[in-house]
CSV table of C-alpha atoms in Angstrom, one decimal:
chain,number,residue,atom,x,y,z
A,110,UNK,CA,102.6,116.6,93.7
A,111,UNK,CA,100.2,117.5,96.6
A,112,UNK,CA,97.7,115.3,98.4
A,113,UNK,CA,94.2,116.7,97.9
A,114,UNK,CA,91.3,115.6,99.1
A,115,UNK,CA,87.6,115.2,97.2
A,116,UNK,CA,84.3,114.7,98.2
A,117,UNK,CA,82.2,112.7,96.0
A,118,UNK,CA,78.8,113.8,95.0
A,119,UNK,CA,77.1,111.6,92.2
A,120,UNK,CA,77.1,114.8,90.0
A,121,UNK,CA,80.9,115.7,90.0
A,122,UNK,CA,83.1,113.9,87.6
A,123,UNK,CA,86.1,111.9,89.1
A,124,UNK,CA,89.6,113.4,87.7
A,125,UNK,CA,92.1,111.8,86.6
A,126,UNK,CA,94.5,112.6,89.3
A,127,UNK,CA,93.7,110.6,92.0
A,128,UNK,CA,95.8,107.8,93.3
A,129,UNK,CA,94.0,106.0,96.6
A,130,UNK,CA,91.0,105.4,98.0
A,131,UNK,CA,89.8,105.7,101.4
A,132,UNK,CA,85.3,104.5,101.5
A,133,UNK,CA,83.3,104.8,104.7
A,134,UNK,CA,84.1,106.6,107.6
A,135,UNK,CA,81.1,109.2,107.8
A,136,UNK,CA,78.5,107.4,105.4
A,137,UNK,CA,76.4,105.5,108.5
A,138,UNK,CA,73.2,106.2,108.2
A,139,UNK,CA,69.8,105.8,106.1
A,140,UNK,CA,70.2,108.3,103.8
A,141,UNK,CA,73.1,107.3,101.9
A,142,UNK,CA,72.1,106.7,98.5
A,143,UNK,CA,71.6,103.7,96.7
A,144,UNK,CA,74.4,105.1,94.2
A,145,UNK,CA,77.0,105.3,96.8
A,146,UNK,CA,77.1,102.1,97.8
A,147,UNK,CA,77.2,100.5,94.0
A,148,UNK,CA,80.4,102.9,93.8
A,149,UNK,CA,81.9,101.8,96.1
A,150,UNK,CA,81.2,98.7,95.5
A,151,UNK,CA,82.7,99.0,91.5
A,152,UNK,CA,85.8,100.6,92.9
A,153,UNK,CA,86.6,97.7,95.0
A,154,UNK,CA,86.1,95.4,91.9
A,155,UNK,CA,87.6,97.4,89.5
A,156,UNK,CA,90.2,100.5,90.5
A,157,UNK,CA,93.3,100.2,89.5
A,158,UNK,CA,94.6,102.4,92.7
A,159,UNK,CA,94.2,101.4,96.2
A,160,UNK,CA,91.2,101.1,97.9
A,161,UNK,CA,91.1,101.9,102.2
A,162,UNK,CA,87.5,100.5,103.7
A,163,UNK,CA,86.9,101.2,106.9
A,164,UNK,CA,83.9,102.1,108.7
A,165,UNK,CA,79.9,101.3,106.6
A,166,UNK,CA,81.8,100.4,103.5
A,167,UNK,CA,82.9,97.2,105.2
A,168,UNK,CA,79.7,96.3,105.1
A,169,UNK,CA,78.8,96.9,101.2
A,170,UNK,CA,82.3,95.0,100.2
A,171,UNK,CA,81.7,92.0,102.4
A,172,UNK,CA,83.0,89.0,100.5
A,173,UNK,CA,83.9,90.5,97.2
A,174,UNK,CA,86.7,87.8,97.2
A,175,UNK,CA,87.3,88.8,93.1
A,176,UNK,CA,88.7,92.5,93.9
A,177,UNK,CA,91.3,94.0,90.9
A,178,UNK,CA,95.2,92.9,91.2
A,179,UNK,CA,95.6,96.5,93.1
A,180,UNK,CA,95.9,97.2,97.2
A,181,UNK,CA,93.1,96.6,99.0
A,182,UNK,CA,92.9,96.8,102.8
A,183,UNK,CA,90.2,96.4,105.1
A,184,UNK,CA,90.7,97.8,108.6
A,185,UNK,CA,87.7,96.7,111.3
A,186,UNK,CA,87.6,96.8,114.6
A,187,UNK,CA,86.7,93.3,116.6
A,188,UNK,CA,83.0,93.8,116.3
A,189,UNK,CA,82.9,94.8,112.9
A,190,UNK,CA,85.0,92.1,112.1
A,191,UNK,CA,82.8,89.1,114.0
A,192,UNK,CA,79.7,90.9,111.8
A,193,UNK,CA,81.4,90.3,108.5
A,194,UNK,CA,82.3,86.9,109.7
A,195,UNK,CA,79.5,86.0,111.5
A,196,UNK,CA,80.5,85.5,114.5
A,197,UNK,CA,80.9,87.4,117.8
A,198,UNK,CA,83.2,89.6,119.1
A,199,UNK,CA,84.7,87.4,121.9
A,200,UNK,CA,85.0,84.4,119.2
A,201,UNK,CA,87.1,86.7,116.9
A,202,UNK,CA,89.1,88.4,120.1
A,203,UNK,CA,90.1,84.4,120.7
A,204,UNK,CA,91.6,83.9,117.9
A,205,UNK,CA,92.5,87.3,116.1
A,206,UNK,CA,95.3,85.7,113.4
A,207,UNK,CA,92.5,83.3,112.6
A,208,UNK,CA,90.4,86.2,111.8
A,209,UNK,CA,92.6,88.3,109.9
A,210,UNK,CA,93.1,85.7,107.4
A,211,UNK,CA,89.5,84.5,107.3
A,212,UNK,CA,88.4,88.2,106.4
A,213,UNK,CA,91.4,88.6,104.0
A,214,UNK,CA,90.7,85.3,102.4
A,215,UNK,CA,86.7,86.4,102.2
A,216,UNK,CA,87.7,89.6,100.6
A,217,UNK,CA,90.4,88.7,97.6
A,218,UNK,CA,93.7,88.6,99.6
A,219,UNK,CA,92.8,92.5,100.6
A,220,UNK,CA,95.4,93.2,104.1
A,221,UNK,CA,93.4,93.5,106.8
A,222,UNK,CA,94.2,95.5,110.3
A,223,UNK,CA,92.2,94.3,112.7
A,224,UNK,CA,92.3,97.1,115.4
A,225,UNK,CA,91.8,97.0,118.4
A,226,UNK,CA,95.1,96.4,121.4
A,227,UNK,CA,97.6,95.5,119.7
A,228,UNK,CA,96.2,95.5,115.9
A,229,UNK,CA,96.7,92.4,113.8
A,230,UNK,CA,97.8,93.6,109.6
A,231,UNK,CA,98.1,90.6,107.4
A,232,UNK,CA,96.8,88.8,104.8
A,233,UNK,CA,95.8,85.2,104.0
A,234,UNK,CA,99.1,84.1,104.0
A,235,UNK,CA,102.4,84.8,105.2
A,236,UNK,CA,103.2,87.2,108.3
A,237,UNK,CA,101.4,88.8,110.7
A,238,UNK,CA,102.7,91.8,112.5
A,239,UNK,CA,101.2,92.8,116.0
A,240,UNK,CA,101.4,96.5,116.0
A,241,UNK,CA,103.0,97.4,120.0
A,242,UNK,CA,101.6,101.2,119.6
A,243,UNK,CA,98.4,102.4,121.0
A,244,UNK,CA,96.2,102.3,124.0
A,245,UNK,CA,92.7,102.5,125.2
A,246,UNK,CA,92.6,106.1,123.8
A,247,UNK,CA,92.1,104.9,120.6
A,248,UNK,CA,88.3,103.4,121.6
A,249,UNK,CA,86.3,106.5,120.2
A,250,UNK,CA,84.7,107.2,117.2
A,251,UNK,CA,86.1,108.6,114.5
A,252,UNK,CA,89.4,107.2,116.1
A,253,UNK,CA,89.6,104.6,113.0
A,254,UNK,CA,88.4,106.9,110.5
A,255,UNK,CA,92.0,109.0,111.1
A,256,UNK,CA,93.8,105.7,110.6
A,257,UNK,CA,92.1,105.0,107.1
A,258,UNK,CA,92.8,108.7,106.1
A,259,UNK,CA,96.3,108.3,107.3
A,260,UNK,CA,96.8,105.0,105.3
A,261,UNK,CA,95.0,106.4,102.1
A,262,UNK,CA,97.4,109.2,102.2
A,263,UNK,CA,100.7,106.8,102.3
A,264,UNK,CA,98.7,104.6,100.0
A,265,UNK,CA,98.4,107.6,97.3
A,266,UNK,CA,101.9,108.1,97.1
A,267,UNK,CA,103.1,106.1,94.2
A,268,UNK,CA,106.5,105.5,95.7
A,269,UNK,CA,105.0,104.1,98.6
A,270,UNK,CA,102.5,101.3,96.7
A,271,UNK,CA,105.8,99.4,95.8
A,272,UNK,CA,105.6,98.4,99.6
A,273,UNK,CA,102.1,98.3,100.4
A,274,UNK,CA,102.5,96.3,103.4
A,275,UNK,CA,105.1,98.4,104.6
A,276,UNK,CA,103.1,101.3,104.4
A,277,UNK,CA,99.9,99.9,106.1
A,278,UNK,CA,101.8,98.7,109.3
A,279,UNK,CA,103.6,101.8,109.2
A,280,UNK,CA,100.3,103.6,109.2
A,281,UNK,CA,98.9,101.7,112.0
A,282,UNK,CA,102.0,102.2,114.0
A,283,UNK,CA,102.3,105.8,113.7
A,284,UNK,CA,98.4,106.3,114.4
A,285,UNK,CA,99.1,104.1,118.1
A,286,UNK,CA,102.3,106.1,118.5
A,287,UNK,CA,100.8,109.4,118.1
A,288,UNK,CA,98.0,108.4,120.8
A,289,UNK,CA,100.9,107.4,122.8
A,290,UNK,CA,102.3,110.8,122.8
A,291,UNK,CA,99.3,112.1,123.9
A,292,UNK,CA,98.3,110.0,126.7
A,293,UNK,CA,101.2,110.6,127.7
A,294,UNK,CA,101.0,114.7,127.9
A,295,UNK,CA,97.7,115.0,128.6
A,296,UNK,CA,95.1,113.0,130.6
A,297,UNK,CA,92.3,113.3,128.2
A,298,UNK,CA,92.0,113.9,124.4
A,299,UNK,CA,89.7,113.9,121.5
């Protein structure tokens, strides 16, 4: 089975094929329509596969504690994650575990990866793993949007959802290790 990936316009049916979710990165803005939100709002709630939010869709799922049984993740950065918790950014950056299972508490259990050096991926309960890849690289936009995409592809695997956990901090690792290898072969990169 191959990976493909599909926009979503309101006027093109869903098929049946798909297997993950990834909502948000590139839907900032004021233009994004009413009916996109509400979507992605009802897939949290409902799907049955995974759902990756990252990015505006944070925003729009902010304390749907009631998600389905499925995967969920949530992956902010510090600011985004003292907006959905309203607090600031140094208040979450003092106590990032506390965060991480605030937000996945706030948002039905979903794992969270709260980026940022050395990302934080848990949930309410149980461990939390600090992810050792990365560096200051990472701090650009769109740099989060790859991690979602790469997440949402391990997520739509159905060999890898047995092991969801697994596969997120595998994602975030290999997204830090990969802007390892390039910091270290070339000084600058986009």
């Amino acid at each position: 089975q191959s990976v493909m990936v599909r926009p979503w316009r309101p006027e093109v049916p869903w098929p049946d094929s798909i297997t993950a979710w990834v909502v948000g990165p590139g839907l900032a803005g004021p233009d994004v329509p009413s009916a996109m939100r509400e979507t992605v709002i009802r897939l949290w709630r409902e799907s049955p596969e995974p759902v990756i939010a990252d990015a505006s869709a944070l925003d729009w799922i902010k304390d749907l504690a009631d998600p389905a049984t499925a995967m969920r993740v949530i992956t902010p950065h510090p600011g985004e994650a003292a907006r959905l918790l309203g607090l600031n950014a140094k208040a979450v950056q003092s106590d990032r575990p506390t965060a991480v299972r605030a937000l996945s508490a706030r948002n039905g259990n979903a794992w969270v990866v709260l980026k940022g050096h050395q990302s934080l991926v848990g949930q309410r309960e149980g461990a939390l793993t600090v992810n050792p890849s990365g560096n200051a690289g990472l701090a650009q936009g769109g740099s989060g949007d790859l991690l979602a995409g790469l997440m949402g592809g391990l997520l739509a695997q159905p060999a890898l959802q047995a092991d969801p956990g697994r596969a997120v901090r595998y994602a975030v690792w290999r997204h830090g290790a990969a802007a390892d290898r390039l910091a270290a072969t070339r000084p600058g990169w986009t």
